[in-house]
């Protein structure tokens, strides 16, 4: 496909998304109907679509309209690319610009420039103070690909060398001890020896730092209460001799965990069902709760536009229920780790305050925010201790 044809494909997909079709579904639908598109074309179209989702409002403003065509015009203007070089009408490229399109468009300001719904920008300001705008701007950029080196299989230098041998170029990243940032060849990772042999795992740097920060007693019994794909369990297993049990309300989400653990050379017990509280106690229970994902909207930008105040309220209710239920599995003297990939106080500090107010016998040891502006996703973590 020509560069112009890729833009036209993105235009059509963005129109489907604006009509309510989830982005992944719209991309899959397009790929099925476009057998001529090679893997490079699919990746380029996906990149256009995801960048337009990150910059949904500013591109509309720059392009002078709410259509996929206006947004892609806005994208070119944002990148200072002359639209006439791509909107040529030749082959499958978009039709040339009309006189009205040439006139339309303006410079985004306020919430448009931050690419954020108005109500959310207010919540960002209340939660992040003078970091709100910088955080919103960081969320408009594509996230870097980050890896965690599995210390059971090697160190960062070993991993950098092994990956370089497969033309995947990485460098150490200061956010966490074992973090690497991939600067070239990321699309080859999933088929690389280093990945298949468990030397590296895909994991955001803040996610790694959150796990590195946890103080663990020797041979702790750990319950990962919201394990999902098991990324946090794997990170904990790599740095300790813990007995880790993974649980999720939706066990299907853990289906790859046994394979990932085998690849990493660690043991994780997947629990389809939890014993009744009181029948099993753990030294540490990790609650990486479902959240708005506001710290990870670089990767999942659609969520930024689909979140509503009502949905946020539902999420905070679910988070407090999960924390209360998970706390029952913490042994006296043990700790509850509460984490979100959100930057909103309602899902973070406010939750901890409410939990402590309702739970005698618990204390806050520390809380920590990780900022998107530091390179990784935005994260929050609280370490809570139960009286011994
Ligand atoms: C943020 S994700 C976890 C990501 C995972 N820790 C990782 O590092 O890959 C939140 C998970 O919580 C699970 N969940 C939602 N409600 C739950 C509940 N009531 N009890 C346990 N898990 C729940 C979801 O199915 C989802 O997999």
Coordinates of C-alpha atoms and ligand atoms in Angstrom, one line a residue:
X1 CA 0.0 0.0 0.0
X2 CA 1.2 3.5 -0.7
X3 CA 1.4 6.0 2.3
X4 CA -1.7 7.7 1.0
X5 CA -3.6 4.4 0.8
X6 CA -2.7 3.7 4.5
X7 CA -4.1 7.1 5.4
X8 CA -7.3 6.4 3.6
X9 CA -7.6 3.0 5.4
X10 CA -7.0 4.8 8.8
X11 CA -9.8 7.4 7.8
X12 CA -12.3 4.6 7.2
X13 CA -11.4 2.8 10.5
X14 CA -11.6 6.0 12.5
X15 CA -15.1 6.6 11.1
X16 CA -16.1 3.1 12.3
X17 CA -14.6 3.8 15.8
X18 CA -16.5 7.2 15.9
X19 CA -19.6 5.2 15.1
X20 CA -19.1 3.1 18.3
X21 CA -17.1 0.1 17.0
X22 CA -14.2 -0.8 19.4
X23 CA -10.8 0.0 17.9
X24 CA -9.5 -3.6 17.8
X25 CA -12.7 -4.8 16.2
X26 CA -12.6 -2.1 13.6
X27 CA -8.9 -2.9 12.8
X28 CA -9.6 -6.6 12.6
X29 CA -12.6 -6.0 10.3
X30 CA -10.5 -3.8 8.0
X31 CA -7.6 -6.4 7.9
X32 CA -10.1 -9.2 7.0
X33 CA -11.4 -7.2 4.0
X34 CA -7.9 -6.1 3.0
X35 CA -6.0 -9.3 2.2
X36 CA -3.7 -7.2 -0.1
X37 CA -2.3 -5.5 3.1
X38 CA 1.0 -6.9 4.2
X39 CA 2.2 -6.9 7.8
X40 CA 4.0 -3.6 7.3
X41 CA 0.8 -2.0 6.0
X42 CA -1.3 -3.4 8.9
X43 CA 1.3 -2.0 11.4
X44 CA 1.4 1.4 9.8
X45 CA -2.4 1.7 9.6
X46 CA -2.7 0.6 13.3
X47 CA -0.1 3.2 14.2
X48 CA -2.1 5.9 12.4
X49 CA -5.3 4.8 14.2
X50 CA -3.8 4.6 17.6
X51 CA -2.1 8.0 17.3
X52 CA -5.4 9.6 16.2
X53 CA -7.1 8.0 19.2
X54 CA -4.5 9.5 21.5
X55 CA -5.0 12.9 19.9
X56 CA -8.7 12.6 19.1
X57 CA -9.7 16.2 20.0
X58 CA -6.6 18.1 18.9
X59 CA -6.5 16.4 15.5
X60 CA -10.2 17.2 15.0
X61 CA -9.5 20.8 15.9
X62 CA -6.5 21.0 13.6
X63 CA -8.4 19.3 10.8
X64 CA -11.6 21.3 11.2
X65 CA -14.1 18.4 11.8
X66 CA -15.1 15.3 13.6
X67 CA -14.7 12.8 10.7
X68 CA -11.9 10.4 10.2
X69 CA -10.8 12.4 7.1
X70 CA -10.6 15.7 9.2
X71 CA -8.7 13.9 11.9
X72 CA -6.1 12.5 9.6
X73 CA -5.8 15.9 8.0
X74 CA -5.2 17.2 11.5
X75 CA -2.6 14.5 12.1
X76 CA -0.7 15.6 9.1
X77 CA -0.9 19.3 10.1
X78 CA 0.3 18.3 13.6
X79 CA 3.3 16.6 12.1
X80 CA 3.9 19.5 9.7
X81 CA 3.4 17.2 6.7
X82 CA 2.0 18.9 3.6
X83 CA -1.5 17.2 3.2
X84 CA -1.3 17.7 -0.6
X85 CA 1.5 15.2 -0.8
X86 CA -0.8 12.5 0.5
X87 CA -4.4 13.6 -0.2
X88 CA -3.8 13.1 -3.9
X89 CA -6.8 11.0 -5.0
X90 CA -4.2 8.8 -6.9
X91 CA -4.7 5.0 -6.5
X92 CA -6.3 4.5 -3.1
X93 CA -5.1 7.8 -1.5
X94 CA -7.7 10.2 0.0
X95 CA -9.3 12.6 -2.5
X96 CA -7.6 16.1 -2.8
X97 CA -8.6 18.7 -0.2
X98 CA -11.5 20.9 -1.1
X99 CA -11.3 24.7 -0.7
X100 CA -13.4 24.5 2.5
X101 CA -11.0 21.9 4.0
X102 CA -8.1 24.1 3.3
X103 CA -9.7 26.9 5.2
X104 CA -11.0 24.8 8.1
X105 CA -9.1 24.0 11.3
X106 CA -7.6 26.0 14.1
X107 CA -5.0 25.8 16.9
X108 CA -6.2 23.6 19.7
X109 CA -6.4 25.1 23.2
X110 CA -7.5 24.0 26.7
X111 CA -8.9 20.5 26.9
X112 CA -8.6 20.2 23.0
X113 CA -4.8 20.7 23.3
X114 CA -4.6 18.3 26.3
X115 CA -6.7 15.7 24.3
X116 CA -8.9 15.1 27.3
X117 CA -12.6 15.3 27.9
X118 CA -13.4 18.4 30.0
X119 CA -14.6 16.6 33.1
X120 CA -11.5 14.4 33.1
X121 CA -9.1 17.3 32.7
X122 CA -10.7 18.8 35.9
X123 CA -10.1 15.5 37.7
X124 CA -6.5 15.5 36.4
X125 CA -6.0 19.0 37.8
X126 CA -7.5 18.0 41.2
X127 CA -5.4 14.8 41.4
X128 CA -2.1 16.0 39.9
X129 CA -2.0 19.7 40.5
X130 CA 0.7 21.4 38.5
X131 CA 1.6 18.1 36.8
X132 CA -1.8 17.7 35.2
X133 CA -1.0 19.3 31.9
X134 CA 2.4 17.6 31.5
X135 CA 0.8 14.3 32.3
X136 CA -2.0 14.8 29.7
X137 CA 0.7 15.8 27.2
X138 CA 2.7 12.7 27.9
X139 CA -0.4 10.6 27.4
X140 CA -0.7 12.0 23.8
X141 CA 2.6 10.2 22.9
X142 CA 3.2 6.6 22.0
X143 CA 4.4 4.5 24.9
X144 CA 7.9 3.0 24.6
X145 CA 8.3 -0.7 24.4
X146 CA 9.9 -1.8 27.7
X147 CA 11.2 -5.2 28.8
X148 CA 11.9 -6.7 32.2
X149 CA 15.1 -8.9 32.3
X150 CA 14.4 -12.0 34.2
X151 CA 17.1 -12.1 36.8
X152 CA 16.8 -15.8 37.1
X153 CA 18.1 -16.1 33.6
X154 CA 20.6 -13.3 33.2
X155 CA 21.4 -9.7 33.8
X156 CA 20.7 -6.6 31.6
X157 CA 24.0 -6.8 29.7
X158 CA 23.4 -10.5 28.8
X159 CA 19.9 -9.6 27.6
X160 CA 21.0 -6.5 25.6
X161 CA 23.7 -8.7 23.8
X162 CA 21.3 -11.6 23.2
X163 CA 18.7 -9.2 21.7
X164 CA 21.2 -7.3 19.6
X165 CA 22.2 -10.7 18.1
X166 CA 18.6 -10.8 16.7
X167 CA 18.7 -7.2 15.6
X168 CA 16.6 -6.0 18.5
X169 CA 18.3 -2.9 20.0
X170 CA 17.7 -2.1 23.7
X171 CA 19.2 0.1 26.4
X172 CA 19.0 0.0 30.1
X173 CA 16.3 2.3 31.6
X174 CA 16.7 3.9 35.0
X175 CA 13.1 3.4 36.1
X176 CA 13.8 -0.1 37.5
X177 CA 16.8 -2.3 38.0
X178 CA 16.0 -4.8 35.3
X179 CA 14.2 -2.4 32.8
X180 CA 15.2 -2.2 29.2
X181 CA 13.8 0.2 26.6
X182 CA 13.6 -1.2 23.0
X183 CA 14.7 1.3 20.4
X184 CA 14.7 -0.9 17.3
X185 CA 13.2 -4.2 16.2
X186 CA 10.3 -4.4 18.7
X187 CA 8.1 -6.2 16.3
X188 CA 10.5 -9.2 16.2
X189 CA 10.4 -9.6 20.0
X190 CA 7.7 -12.2 20.3
X191 CA 9.7 -14.6 18.0
X192 CA 13.1 -13.9 19.5
X193 CA 15.1 -16.5 21.4
X194 CA 15.6 -14.2 24.4
X195 CA 11.8 -13.9 24.8
X196 CA 11.0 -17.5 24.0
X197 CA 13.6 -18.7 26.5
X198 CA 12.3 -16.4 29.2
X199 CA 15.3 -14.1 29.5
X200 CA 13.0 -11.1 28.9
X201 CA 9.3 -10.4 29.4
X202 CA 7.3 -7.4 28.0
X203 CA 6.5 -5.2 31.0
X204 CA 6.1 -1.5 31.5
X205 CA 8.9 0.1 33.6
X206 CA 6.6 1.5 36.3
X207 CA 4.9 -1.9 36.7
X208 CA 8.4 -3.3 37.4
X209 CA 9.3 -0.5 39.8
X210 CA 6.0 -1.1 41.7
X211 CA 7.0 -4.7 42.3
X212 CA 10.7 -3.9 43.1
X213 CA 9.6 -1.5 45.8
X214 CA 7.8 -4.2 47.9
X215 CA 9.7 -5.4 51.0
X216 CA 9.3 -9.2 51.2
X217 CA 10.1 -11.4 54.1
X218 CA 12.0 -14.6 53.4
X219 CA 9.9 -17.3 51.6
X220 CA 6.7 -15.3 51.8
X221 CA 3.3 -16.7 50.9
X222 CA 1.8 -14.3 48.4
X223 CA -1.7 -14.1 46.9
X224 CA -2.0 -12.1 43.7
X225 CA -5.8 -11.5 44.1
X226 CA -6.3 -9.8 40.6
X227 CA -3.7 -11.7 38.6
X228 CA -5.0 -11.2 35.1
X229 CA -2.2 -12.3 32.7
X230 CA 0.1 -12.6 35.7
X231 CA 2.7 -9.9 34.9
X232 CA 3.0 -8.8 38.5
X233 CA 3.2 -12.4 39.8
X234 CA 6.0 -13.1 37.3
X235 CA 7.9 -10.0 38.4
X236 CA 7.7 -11.0 42.1
X237 CA 8.6 -14.6 41.4
X238 CA 11.7 -13.5 39.6
X239 CA 13.0 -11.6 42.6
X240 CA 12.1 -13.9 45.5
X241 CA 11.6 -17.4 46.7
X242 CA 8.0 -16.7 47.4
X243 CA 5.2 -19.2 47.1
X244 CA 2.9 -17.4 44.8
X245 CA -0.8 -18.1 44.2
X246 CA -2.6 -16.3 41.4
X247 CA -6.3 -15.7 41.4
X248 CA -8.7 -13.7 39.2
X249 CA -12.4 -13.4 39.2
X250 CA -12.2 -14.4 35.5
X251 CA -9.9 -17.4 35.5
X252 CA -9.7 -17.3 31.6
X253 CA -7.5 -14.2 32.0
X254 CA -4.8 -16.4 33.6
X255 CA -4.8 -19.0 30.9
X256 CA -1.3 -18.1 29.6
X257 CA 0.2 -17.8 33.0
X258 CA 1.4 -21.4 33.3
X259 CA 3.2 -21.1 30.0
X260 CA 4.7 -17.7 30.9
X261 CA 5.8 -19.1 34.3
X262 CA 7.4 -22.1 32.7
X263 CA 9.3 -19.9 30.2
X264 CA 10.5 -17.7 33.1
X265 CA 11.6 -20.8 35.1
X266 CA 9.4 -19.9 38.1
X267 CA 6.5 -21.6 40.0
X268 CA 3.2 -20.0 40.3
X269 CA 0.1 -21.8 41.5
X270 CA -3.0 -20.8 39.6
X271 CA -6.1 -20.9 41.8
X272 CA -9.4 -21.4 40.0
X273 CA -11.2 -20.9 43.2
X274 CA -10.2 -19.2 46.5
X275 CA -10.6 -21.0 49.8
X276 CA -13.0 -19.3 52.2
X277 CA -11.3 -16.4 54.0
X278 CA -9.8 -17.6 57.2
X279 CA -9.0 -21.0 55.7
X280 CA -5.9 -19.6 54.0
X281 CA -3.7 -16.7 55.1
X282 CA -0.9 -15.0 53.2
X283 CA 2.0 -12.8 54.2
X284 CA 1.2 -10.5 51.4
X285 CA -1.9 -10.0 49.2
X286 CA -1.5 -8.0 46.0
X287 CA -4.6 -6.2 44.7
X288 CA -3.7 -4.8 41.2
X289 CA -7.3 -3.7 40.9
X290 CA -9.3 -3.0 37.7
X291 CA -9.2 0.8 37.2
X292 CA -9.7 3.6 34.6
X293 CA -6.2 2.9 33.3
X294 CA -5.7 6.6 33.2
X295 CA -1.9 6.1 33.6
X296 CA -1.7 3.8 30.6
X297 CA -3.8 5.7 28.1
X298 CA -0.8 5.9 25.8
X299 CA -1.3 2.2 25.2
X300 CA -5.1 2.1 25.4
X301 CA -6.1 5.6 24.3
X302 CA -9.7 4.6 23.4
X303 CA -10.4 4.2 27.1
X304 CA -9.8 7.9 27.6
X305 CA -12.9 8.7 25.5
X306 CA -15.1 5.8 26.7
X307 CA -14.7 6.6 30.4
X308 CA -17.7 8.4 32.0
X309 CA -18.2 9.8 35.5
X310 CA -20.7 6.9 36.1
X311 CA -18.2 4.3 35.0
X312 CA -15.5 5.8 37.2
X313 CA -17.9 5.7 40.2
X314 CA -18.7 2.0 39.4
X315 CA -14.9 1.3 39.3
X316 CA -14.2 3.0 42.6
X317 CA -17.0 0.9 44.2
X318 CA -15.6 -2.3 42.8
X319 CA -12.1 -1.3 44.0
X320 CA -13.2 -0.8 47.6
X321 CA -15.1 -4.1 47.5
X322 CA -12.0 -6.0 46.2
X323 CA -9.7 -4.4 48.8
X324 CA -12.1 -5.3 51.6
X325 CA -12.4 -8.9 50.4
X326 CA -8.7 -9.3 49.7
X327 CA -7.7 -7.9 53.2
X328 CA -9.4 -11.0 54.8
X329 CA -6.6 -13.1 53.3
X330 CA -3.8 -11.2 55.0
X331 CA -2.2 -12.9 58.0
X332 CA -1.6 -10.9 61.2
X333 CA 1.6 -8.8 60.6
X334 CA 1.2 -9.3 56.8
X335 CA 0.7 -6.6 54.1
X336 CA -1.8 -5.7 51.6
X337 CA -0.4 -4.0 48.4
X338 CA -3.0 -2.0 46.6
X339 CA -2.0 -0.9 43.1
X340 CA -3.7 0.9 40.1
X341 CA -2.4 2.1 36.8
X342 CA -4.4 5.3 37.3
X343 CA -3.4 8.8 38.2
X344 CA -6.8 9.8 39.6
X345 CA -7.0 10.4 43.4
X346 CA -10.5 8.8 43.5
X347 CA -9.0 5.5 42.6
X348 CA -5.8 5.9 44.7
X349 CA -5.4 8.0 47.9
X350 CA -9.1 8.3 48.4
X351 CA -9.5 4.6 48.4
X352 CA -6.8 4.1 50.9
X353 CA -8.2 6.7 53.2
X354 CA -11.6 5.1 53.0
X355 CA -10.2 1.6 53.7
X356 CA -8.2 2.7 56.7
X357 CA -11.1 4.7 58.1
X358 CA -13.3 1.5 57.9
X359 CA -10.6 -1.0 59.0
X360 CA -9.3 -0.9 62.5
X361 CA -6.0 -2.8 62.9
X362 CA -4.5 -1.6 59.6
X363 CA -1.9 1.1 59.0
X364 CA -0.5 2.8 55.9
X365 CA 3.2 2.1 55.6
X366 CA 3.8 4.1 52.4
X367 CA 2.2 5.2 49.2
X368 CA 4.0 6.0 46.0
X369 CA 3.0 7.6 42.7
X370 CA 4.8 6.9 39.5
X371 CA 4.4 9.6 36.9
X372 CA 3.9 9.1 33.1
X373 CA 6.5 11.9 32.7
X374 CA 9.2 9.5 34.1
X375 CA 8.9 7.2 31.1
X376 CA 6.7 4.4 32.3
X377 CA 3.0 4.3 32.8
X378 CA 1.3 6.3 35.6
X379 CA 0.9 4.0 38.6
X380 CA -0.1 4.2 42.3
X381 CA 0.8 1.8 45.0
X382 CA 0.0 1.7 48.7
X383 CA 1.6 -0.7 51.2
X384 CA -0.8 -1.4 54.1
X385 CA 0.1 -3.5 57.2
X386 CA -2.2 -5.5 59.4
X387 CA -1.4 -5.5 63.1
X388 CA 0.6 -8.6 64.2
Ligands
LIG1 C1 -5.4 -4.5 36.3 S1 -5.9 -6.1 35.9 C2 -4.6 -7.0 36.5 C3 -3.3 -7.1 35.7 C4 -2.3 -8.1 36.2 N1 -2.0 -7.9 37.7 C5 -1.0 -8.0 35.5 O1 0.0 -7.5 36.0 O2 -0.9 -8.5 34.4 C6 -7.2 -6.3 37.0 C7 -7.7 -7.7 37.0 O3 -8.7 -7.8 38.1 C8 -9.6 -8.8 37.8 N2 -10.8 -8.6 38.6 C9 -11.9 -7.8 38.4 N3 -12.8 -7.9 39.4 C10 -12.2 -8.8 40.3 C11 -12.6 -9.3 41.6 N4 -13.8 -9.0 42.1 N5 -11.8 -10.2 42.2 C12 -10.6 -10.6 41.6 N6 -10.2 -10.1 40.4 C13 -11.0 -9.2 39.8 C14 -9.9 -8.6 36.3 O4 -10.4 -9.8 35.7 C15 -8.5 -8.2 35.8 O5 -7.8 -9.3 35.3

